[in-house]
GROMACS .gro file of C-alpha atoms in nm:
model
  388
    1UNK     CA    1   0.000   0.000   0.000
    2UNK     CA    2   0.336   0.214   0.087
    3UNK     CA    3   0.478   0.161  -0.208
    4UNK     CA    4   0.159   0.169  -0.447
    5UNK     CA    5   0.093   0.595  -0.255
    6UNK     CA    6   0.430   0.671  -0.331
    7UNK     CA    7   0.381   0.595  -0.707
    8UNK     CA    8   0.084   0.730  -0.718
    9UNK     CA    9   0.252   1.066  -0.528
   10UNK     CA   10   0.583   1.033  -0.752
   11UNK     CA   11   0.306   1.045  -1.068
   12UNK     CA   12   0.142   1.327  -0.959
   13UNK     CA   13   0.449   1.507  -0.920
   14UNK     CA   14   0.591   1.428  -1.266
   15UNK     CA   15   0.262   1.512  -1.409
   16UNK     CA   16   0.240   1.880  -1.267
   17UNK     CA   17   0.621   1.911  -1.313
   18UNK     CA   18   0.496   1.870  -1.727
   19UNK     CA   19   0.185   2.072  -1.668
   20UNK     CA   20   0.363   2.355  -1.580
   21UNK     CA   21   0.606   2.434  -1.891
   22UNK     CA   22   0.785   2.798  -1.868
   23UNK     CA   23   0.543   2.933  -2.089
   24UNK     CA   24   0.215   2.760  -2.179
   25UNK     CA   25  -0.015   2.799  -2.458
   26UNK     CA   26  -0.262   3.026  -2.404
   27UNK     CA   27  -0.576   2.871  -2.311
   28UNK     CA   28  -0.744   3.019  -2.642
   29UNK     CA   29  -0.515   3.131  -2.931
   30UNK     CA   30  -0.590   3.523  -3.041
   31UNK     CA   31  -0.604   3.518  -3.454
   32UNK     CA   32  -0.436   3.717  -3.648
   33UNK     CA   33  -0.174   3.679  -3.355
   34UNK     CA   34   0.198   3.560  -3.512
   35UNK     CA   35   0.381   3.888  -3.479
   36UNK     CA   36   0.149   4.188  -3.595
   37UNK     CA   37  -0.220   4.153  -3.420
   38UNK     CA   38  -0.485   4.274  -3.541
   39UNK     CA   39  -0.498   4.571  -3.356
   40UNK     CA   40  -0.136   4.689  -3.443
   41UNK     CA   41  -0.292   4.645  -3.834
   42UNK     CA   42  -0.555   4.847  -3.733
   43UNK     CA   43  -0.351   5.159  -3.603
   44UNK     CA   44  -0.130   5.069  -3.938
   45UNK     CA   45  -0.388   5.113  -4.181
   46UNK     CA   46  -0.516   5.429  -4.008
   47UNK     CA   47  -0.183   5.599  -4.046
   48UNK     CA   48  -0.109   5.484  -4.422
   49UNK     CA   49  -0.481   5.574  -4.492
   50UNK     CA   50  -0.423   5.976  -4.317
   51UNK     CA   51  -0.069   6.009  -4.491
   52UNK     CA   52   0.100   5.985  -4.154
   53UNK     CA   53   0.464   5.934  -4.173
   54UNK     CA   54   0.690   5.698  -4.128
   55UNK     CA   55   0.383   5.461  -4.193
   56UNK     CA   56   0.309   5.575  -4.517
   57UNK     CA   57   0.665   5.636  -4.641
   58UNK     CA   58   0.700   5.268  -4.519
   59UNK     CA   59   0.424   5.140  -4.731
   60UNK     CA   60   0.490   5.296  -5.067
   61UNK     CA   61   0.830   5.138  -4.991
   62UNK     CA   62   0.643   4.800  -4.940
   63UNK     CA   63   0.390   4.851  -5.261
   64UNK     CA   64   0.713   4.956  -5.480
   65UNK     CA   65   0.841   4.595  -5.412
   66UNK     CA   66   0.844   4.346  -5.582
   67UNK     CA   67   0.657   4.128  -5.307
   68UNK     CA   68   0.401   4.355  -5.363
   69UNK     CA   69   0.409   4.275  -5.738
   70UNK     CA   70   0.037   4.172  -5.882
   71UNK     CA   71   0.167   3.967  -6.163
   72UNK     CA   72   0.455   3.747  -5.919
   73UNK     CA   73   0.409   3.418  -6.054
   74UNK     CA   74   0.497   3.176  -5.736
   75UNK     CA   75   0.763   2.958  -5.772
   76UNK     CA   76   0.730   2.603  -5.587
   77UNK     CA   77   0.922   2.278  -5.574
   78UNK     CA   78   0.869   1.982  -5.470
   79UNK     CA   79   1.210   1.931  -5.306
   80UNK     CA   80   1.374   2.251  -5.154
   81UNK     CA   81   1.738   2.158  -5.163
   82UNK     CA   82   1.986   2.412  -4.981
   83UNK     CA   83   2.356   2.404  -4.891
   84UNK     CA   84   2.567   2.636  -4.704
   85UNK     CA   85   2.651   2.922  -4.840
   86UNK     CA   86   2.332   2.879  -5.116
   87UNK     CA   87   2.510   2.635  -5.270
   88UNK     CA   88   2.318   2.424  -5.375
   89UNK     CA   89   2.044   2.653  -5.433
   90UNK     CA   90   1.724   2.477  -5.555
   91UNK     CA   91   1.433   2.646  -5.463
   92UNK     CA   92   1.572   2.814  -5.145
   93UNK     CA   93   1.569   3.161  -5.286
   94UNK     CA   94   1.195   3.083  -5.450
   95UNK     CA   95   1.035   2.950  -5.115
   96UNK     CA   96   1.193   3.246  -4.917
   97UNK     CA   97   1.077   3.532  -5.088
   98UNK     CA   98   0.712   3.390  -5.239
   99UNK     CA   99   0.666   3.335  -4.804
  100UNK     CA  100   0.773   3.748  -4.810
  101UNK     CA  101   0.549   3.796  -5.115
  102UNK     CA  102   0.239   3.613  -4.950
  103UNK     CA  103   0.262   3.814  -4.625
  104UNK     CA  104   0.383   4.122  -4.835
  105UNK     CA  105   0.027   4.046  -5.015
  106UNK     CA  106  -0.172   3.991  -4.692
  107UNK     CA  107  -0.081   4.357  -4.545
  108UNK     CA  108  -0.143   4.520  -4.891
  109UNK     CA  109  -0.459   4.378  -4.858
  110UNK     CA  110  -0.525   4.490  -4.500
  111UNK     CA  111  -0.453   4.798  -4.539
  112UNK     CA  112  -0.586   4.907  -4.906
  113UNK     CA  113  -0.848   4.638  -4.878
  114UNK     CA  114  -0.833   4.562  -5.223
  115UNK     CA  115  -0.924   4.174  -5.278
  116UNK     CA  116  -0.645   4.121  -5.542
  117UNK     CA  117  -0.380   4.165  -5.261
  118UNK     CA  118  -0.573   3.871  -5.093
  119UNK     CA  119  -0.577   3.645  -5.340
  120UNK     CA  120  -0.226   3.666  -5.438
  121UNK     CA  121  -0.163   3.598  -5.084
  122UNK     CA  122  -0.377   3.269  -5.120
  123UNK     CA  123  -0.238   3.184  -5.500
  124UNK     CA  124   0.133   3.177  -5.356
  125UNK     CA  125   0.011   2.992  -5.034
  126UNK     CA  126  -0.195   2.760  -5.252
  127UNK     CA  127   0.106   2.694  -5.481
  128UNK     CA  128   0.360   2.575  -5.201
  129UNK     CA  129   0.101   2.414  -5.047
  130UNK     CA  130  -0.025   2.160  -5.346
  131UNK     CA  131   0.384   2.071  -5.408
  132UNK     CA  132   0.653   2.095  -5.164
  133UNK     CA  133   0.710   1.806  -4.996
  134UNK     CA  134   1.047   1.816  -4.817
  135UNK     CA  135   1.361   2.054  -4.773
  136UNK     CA  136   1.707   1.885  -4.804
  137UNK     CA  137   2.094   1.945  -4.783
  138UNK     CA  138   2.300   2.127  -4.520
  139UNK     CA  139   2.122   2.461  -4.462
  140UNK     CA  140   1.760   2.255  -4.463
  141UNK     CA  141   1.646   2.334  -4.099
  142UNK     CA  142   1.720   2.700  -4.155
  143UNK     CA  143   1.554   2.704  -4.484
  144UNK     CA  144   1.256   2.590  -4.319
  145UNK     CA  145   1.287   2.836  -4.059
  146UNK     CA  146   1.315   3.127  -4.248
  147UNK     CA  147   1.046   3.041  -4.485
  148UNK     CA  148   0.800   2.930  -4.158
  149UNK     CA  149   0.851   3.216  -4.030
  150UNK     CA  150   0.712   3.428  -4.295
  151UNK     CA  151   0.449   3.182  -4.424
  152UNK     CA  152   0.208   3.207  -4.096
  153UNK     CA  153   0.216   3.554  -4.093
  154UNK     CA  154   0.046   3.579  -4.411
  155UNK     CA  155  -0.174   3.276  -4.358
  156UNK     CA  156  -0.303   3.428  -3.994
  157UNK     CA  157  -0.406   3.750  -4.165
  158UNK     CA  158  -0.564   3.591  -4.464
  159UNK     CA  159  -0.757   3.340  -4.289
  160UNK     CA  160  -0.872   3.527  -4.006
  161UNK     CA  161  -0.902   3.885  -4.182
  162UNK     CA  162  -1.059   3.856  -4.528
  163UNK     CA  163  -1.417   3.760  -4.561
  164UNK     CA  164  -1.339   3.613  -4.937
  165UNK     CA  165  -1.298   3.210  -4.974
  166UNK     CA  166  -0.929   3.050  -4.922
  167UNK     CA  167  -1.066   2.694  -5.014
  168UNK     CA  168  -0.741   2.517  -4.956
  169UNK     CA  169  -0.681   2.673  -4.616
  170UNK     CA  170  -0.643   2.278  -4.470
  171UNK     CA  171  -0.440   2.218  -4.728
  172UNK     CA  172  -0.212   2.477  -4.631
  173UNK     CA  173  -0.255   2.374  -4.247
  174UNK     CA  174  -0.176   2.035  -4.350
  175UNK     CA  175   0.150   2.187  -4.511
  176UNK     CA  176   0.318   2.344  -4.206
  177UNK     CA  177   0.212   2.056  -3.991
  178UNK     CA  178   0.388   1.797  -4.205
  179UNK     CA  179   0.656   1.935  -4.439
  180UNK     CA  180   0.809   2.209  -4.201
  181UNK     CA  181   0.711   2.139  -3.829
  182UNK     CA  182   0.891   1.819  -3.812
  183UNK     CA  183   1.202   2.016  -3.967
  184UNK     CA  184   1.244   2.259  -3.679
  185UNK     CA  185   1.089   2.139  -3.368
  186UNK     CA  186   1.355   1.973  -3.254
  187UNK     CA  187   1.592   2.212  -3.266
  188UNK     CA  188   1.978   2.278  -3.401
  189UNK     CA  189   2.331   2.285  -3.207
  190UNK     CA  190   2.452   2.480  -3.474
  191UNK     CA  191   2.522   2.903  -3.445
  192UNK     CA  192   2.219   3.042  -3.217
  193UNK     CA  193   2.062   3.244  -3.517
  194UNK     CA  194   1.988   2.902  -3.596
  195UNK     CA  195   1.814   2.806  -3.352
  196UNK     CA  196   1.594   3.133  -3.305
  197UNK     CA  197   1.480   3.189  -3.628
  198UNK     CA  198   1.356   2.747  -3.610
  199UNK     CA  199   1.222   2.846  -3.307
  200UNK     CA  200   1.039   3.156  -3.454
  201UNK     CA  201   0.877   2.970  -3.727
  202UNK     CA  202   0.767   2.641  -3.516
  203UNK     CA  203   0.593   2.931  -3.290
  204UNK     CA  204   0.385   3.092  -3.542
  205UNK     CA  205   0.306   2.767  -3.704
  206UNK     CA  206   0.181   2.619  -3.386
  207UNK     CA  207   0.023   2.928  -3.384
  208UNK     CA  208  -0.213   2.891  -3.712
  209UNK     CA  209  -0.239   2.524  -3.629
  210UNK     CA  210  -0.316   2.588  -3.248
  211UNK     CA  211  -0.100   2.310  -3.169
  212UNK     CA  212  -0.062   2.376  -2.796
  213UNK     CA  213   0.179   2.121  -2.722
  214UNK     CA  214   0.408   2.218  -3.015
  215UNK     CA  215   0.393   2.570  -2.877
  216UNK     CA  216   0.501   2.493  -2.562
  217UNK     CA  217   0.787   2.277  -2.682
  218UNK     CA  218   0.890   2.549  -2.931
  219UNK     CA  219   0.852   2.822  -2.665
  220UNK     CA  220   1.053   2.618  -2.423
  221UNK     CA  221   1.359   2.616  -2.657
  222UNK     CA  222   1.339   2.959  -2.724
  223UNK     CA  223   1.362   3.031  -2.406
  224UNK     CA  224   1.683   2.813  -2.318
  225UNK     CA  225   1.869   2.944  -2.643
  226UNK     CA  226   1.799   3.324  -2.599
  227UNK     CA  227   1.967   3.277  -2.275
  228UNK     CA  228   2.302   3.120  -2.405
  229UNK     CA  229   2.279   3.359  -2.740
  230UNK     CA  230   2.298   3.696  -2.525
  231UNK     CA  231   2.515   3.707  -2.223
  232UNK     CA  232   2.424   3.960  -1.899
  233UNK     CA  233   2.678   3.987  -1.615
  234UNK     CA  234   2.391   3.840  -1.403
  235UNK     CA  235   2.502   3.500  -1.595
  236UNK     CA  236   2.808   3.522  -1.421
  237UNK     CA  237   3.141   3.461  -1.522
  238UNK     CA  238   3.036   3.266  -1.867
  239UNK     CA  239   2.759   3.286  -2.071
  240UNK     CA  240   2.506   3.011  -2.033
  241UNK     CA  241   2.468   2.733  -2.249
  242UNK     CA  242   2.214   2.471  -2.410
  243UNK     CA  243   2.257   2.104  -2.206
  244UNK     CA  244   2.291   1.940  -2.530
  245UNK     CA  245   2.593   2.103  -2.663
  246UNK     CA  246   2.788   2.005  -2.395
  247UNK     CA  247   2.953   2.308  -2.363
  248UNK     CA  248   3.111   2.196  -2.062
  249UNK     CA  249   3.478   2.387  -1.969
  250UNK     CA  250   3.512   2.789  -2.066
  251UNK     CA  251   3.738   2.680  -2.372
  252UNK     CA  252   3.469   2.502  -2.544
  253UNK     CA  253   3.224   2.838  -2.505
  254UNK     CA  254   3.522   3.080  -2.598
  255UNK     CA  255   3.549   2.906  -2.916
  256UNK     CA  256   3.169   2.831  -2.971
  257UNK     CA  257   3.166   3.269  -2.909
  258UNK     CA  258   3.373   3.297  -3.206
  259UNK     CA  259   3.702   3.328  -2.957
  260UNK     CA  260   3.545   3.611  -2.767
  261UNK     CA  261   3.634   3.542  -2.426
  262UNK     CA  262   3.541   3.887  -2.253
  263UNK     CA  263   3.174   3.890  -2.192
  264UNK     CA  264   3.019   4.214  -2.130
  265UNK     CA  265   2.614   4.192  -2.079
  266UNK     CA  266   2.464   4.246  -2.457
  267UNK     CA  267   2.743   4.072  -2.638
  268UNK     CA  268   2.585   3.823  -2.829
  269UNK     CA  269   2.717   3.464  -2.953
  270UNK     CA  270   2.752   3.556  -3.277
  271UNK     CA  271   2.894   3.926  -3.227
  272UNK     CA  272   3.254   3.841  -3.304
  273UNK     CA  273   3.118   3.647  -3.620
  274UNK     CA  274   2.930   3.897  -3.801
  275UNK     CA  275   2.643   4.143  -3.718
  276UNK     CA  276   2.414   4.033  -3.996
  277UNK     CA  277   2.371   3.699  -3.848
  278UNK     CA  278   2.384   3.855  -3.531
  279UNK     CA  279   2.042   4.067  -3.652
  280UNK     CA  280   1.915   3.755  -3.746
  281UNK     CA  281   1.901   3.630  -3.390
  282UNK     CA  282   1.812   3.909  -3.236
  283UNK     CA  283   1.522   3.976  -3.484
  284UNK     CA  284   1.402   3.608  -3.376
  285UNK     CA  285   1.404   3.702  -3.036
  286UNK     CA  286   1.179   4.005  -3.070
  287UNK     CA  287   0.966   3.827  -3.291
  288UNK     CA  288   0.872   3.539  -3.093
  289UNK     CA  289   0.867   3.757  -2.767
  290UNK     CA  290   0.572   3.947  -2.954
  291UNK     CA  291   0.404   3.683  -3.058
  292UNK     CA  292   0.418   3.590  -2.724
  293UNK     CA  293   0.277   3.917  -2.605
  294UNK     CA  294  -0.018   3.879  -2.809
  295UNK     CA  295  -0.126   3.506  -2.724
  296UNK     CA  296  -0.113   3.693  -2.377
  297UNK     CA  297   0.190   3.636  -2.200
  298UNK     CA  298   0.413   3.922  -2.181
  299UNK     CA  299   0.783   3.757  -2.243
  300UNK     CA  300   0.963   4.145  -2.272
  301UNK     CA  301   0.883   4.188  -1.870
  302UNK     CA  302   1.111   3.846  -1.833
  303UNK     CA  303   1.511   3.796  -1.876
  304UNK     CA  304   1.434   3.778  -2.251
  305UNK     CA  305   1.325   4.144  -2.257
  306UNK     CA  306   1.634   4.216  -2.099
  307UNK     CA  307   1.848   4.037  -2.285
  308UNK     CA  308   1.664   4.183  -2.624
  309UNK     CA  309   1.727   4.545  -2.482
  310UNK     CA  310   2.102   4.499  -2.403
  311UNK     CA  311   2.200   4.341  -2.740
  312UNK     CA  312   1.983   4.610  -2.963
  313UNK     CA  313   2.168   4.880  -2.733
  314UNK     CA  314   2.505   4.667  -2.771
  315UNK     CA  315   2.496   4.617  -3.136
  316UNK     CA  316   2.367   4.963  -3.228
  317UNK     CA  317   2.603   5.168  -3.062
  318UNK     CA  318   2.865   4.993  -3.266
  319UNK     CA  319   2.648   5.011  -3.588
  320UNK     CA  320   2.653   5.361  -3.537
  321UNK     CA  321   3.045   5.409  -3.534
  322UNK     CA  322   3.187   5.371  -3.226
  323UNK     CA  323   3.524   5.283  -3.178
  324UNK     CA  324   3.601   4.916  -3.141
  325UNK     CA  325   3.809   4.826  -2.850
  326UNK     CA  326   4.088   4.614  -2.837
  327UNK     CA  327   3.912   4.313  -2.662
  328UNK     CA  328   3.628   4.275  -2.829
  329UNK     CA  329   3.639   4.043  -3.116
  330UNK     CA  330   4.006   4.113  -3.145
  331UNK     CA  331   3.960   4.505  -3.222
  332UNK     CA  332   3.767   4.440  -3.515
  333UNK     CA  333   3.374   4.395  -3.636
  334UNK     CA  334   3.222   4.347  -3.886
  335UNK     CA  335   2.858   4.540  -3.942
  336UNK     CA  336   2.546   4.513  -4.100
  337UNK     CA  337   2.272   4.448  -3.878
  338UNK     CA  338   1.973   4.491  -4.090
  339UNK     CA  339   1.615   4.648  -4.053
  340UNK     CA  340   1.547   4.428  -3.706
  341UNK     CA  341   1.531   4.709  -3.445
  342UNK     CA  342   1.176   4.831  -3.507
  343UNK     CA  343   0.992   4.505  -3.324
  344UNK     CA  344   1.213   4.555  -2.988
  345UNK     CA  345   1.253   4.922  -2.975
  346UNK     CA  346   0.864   4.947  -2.960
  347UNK     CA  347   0.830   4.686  -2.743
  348UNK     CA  348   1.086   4.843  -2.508
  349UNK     CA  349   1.111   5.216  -2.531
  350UNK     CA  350   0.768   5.257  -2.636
  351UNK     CA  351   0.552   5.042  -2.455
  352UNK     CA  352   0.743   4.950  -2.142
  353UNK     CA  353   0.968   5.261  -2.148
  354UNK     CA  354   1.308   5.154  -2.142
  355UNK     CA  355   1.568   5.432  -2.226
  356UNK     CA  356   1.749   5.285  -2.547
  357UNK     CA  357   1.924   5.577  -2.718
  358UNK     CA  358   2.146   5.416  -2.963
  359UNK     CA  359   1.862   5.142  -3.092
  360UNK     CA  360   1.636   5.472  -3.123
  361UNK     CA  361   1.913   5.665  -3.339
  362UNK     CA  362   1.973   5.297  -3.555
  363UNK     CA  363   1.575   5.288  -3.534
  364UNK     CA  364   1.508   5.622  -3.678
  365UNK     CA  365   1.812   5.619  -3.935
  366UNK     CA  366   1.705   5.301  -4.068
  367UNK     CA  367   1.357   5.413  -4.151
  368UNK     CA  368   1.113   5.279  -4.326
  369UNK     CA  369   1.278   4.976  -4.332
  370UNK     CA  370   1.264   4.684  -4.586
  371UNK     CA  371   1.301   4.332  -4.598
  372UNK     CA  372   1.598   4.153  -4.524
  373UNK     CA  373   1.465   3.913  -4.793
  374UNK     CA  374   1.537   3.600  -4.563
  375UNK     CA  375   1.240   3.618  -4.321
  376UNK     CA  376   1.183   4.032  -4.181
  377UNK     CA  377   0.992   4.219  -4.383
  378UNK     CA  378   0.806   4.611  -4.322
  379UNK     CA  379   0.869   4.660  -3.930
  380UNK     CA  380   0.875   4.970  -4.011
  381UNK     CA  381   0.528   4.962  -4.136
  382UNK     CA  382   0.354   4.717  -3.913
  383UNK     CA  383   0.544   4.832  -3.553
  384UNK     CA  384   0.725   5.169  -3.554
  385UNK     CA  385   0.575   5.377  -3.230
  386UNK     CA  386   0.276   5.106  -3.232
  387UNK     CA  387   0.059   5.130  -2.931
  388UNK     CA  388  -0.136   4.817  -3.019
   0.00000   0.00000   0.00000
């Protein structure tokens, strides 16, 4: 009888322990919700529709596009195949940017409301979504994330914002379930940027699938990799790591932070590589911590705020031209962030009202910013001094 309560006690345990992930699901997903809700697309389409700048700057920029291009005829294969370095490139460059087009299509047709927007949005959707089938080679689980990442965007806003038919919805449902879900989910050891942006996409997908338990698993991973991408002295003497890198003595992490082995609190694992793909993780950070915000749990109040607002202030001040000292990255860095300050500066200055000079100088200088053509696209446009 001992023995049998214990069980039954050690169960219950182990069952709440699971119950209680670091950041559950929300008990009732909020549509259009990956990224840009439907309230931020609201206050957007007021201020395009009055002339206000930098919203409307930002969208003739978006409509001069060529995402925003009526005639785009998608581009789909069956088999994605993508090396490193783009070589091979079959498909990769196709998939990316017809996922840009598609949401690039969705907020043209939010905010001008005219139907042929929305059903562009669906005929590039529709394409992918009656061939691909797999993604292959090298760079295949960050193919898939940068391409999931944009895809849901579009799909949330379509679905859940225009009253016309998008027949093969399910189809496209069925899509993100099967051909890039099971390519992400688990995760990468590779660079963080990695990582984020697989995390980023298998968050909005669960998202448009409200797939709970895929959120949570997503969410969780998120969580553990922004902490070991972007140091704070509160770490303590080395950055933190993920458990199944074994990153196990301070020479393993030195060289896994590109031989960077002064940490400083907004240094980032990938700073002493480049800042491009340093953008690219930080970018995946703010997106998932607003997608977050908006299936109601406020991430940018937790360490991953934090750590968002110390490597936008980190990175910019460099960006901006200050002198590189001697021990970081050996003297030497090389720039190019990209347009992915808008997301976290509102978030941060804006809306909880964190003082973040430098990001608000890169911010502003930037503006309206474009697409990256990877997987950020019009933040300019959808979340520059956003209230929603």
């Amino acid at each position: 009888m001992r023995r049998t309560a214990l069980l039954t006690a050690a169960a219950a345990l182990v069952a709440g322990v699971l119950a209680w992930p670091a950041d559950a699901a929300p008990t009732t997903f909020v549509h259009p919700g990956v990224t840009v809700s439907k309230g931020q697309l609201d206050f957007t389409r007021s201020k395009v529709n009055a002339g206000a700048q930098p919203w409307k700057g930002a969208f003739d920029r978006m409509m001069a596009s060529k995402y925003a291009d009526l005639n785009r005829t998608p581009n789909p294969r069956a088999v994605v195949e993508c090396g490193s370095y783009s070589n091979p490139n079959y498909g990769c460059t196709d998939e990316r940017e017809d996922a840009i087009a598609a949401y690039t299509q969705s907020l043209a047709w939010y905010i001008t409301r005219d139907e042929r927007h929305a059903k562009k949005a669906i005929e590039l959707m529709d394409a992918w979504s009656a061939t691909i089938r797999d993604h292959t080679n090298s760079n295949a689980p960050l193919q898939t994330g940068w391409a999931g990442s944009s895809w849901p965007k579009a799909a949330e806003i379509i679905k859940h914002t225009y009253t016309g038919n998008w027949a093969n919805s399910g189809r496209f449902a069925t899509m993100l379930r099967n051909v890039y879900l099971p390519e992400i989910i688990n995760g990468s050891n590779s660079n963080g940027n990695w990582e984020l942006s697989m995390m980023e996409a298998a968050v909005g997908i669960s998202v448009f699938l409200e797939d709970k338990a895929s959120y949570d698993k997503a969410m969780g991973k998120f969580r553990t990799r922004t902490a070991a991408y972007v140091y704070l002295s509160s770490d303590g003497d080395v950055p933190k790591t993920v458990p199944s890198q074994n990153l196990n003595t301070r020479e393993k992490i030195v060289s896994y932070w590109q031989g960077q082995s002064t940490f400083v609190t907004g240094l980032t694992q990938e700073t002493c590589r480049d800042f491009t793909h340093t953008g690219y993780g930080i970018s995946a950070i703010s997106h998932v911590a607003e997608t977050s915000r908006i299936q109601g749990q406020d991430l940018y109040g937790t360490d991953v705020g934090e750590r968002l607002r110390h490597a936008l202030g980190f990175q910019a001040k460099y960006e901006l031209g200050e002198g590189v000292p001697s021990w970081l990255c050996r003297g030497s860095l090389k720039l190019g962030l990209g347009p992915v300050t808008e997301v976290g500066h509102n978030a941060l200055a804006n809306r909880l009202g964190h003082a973040m000079t430098n990001t608000e100088t890169l911010n502003t200088r930037n503006r309206p910013s474009g697409s990256n053509n990877l997987f950020v696209a019009w933040e300019t446009l959808t979340h520059a001094d956003n209230p929603s």
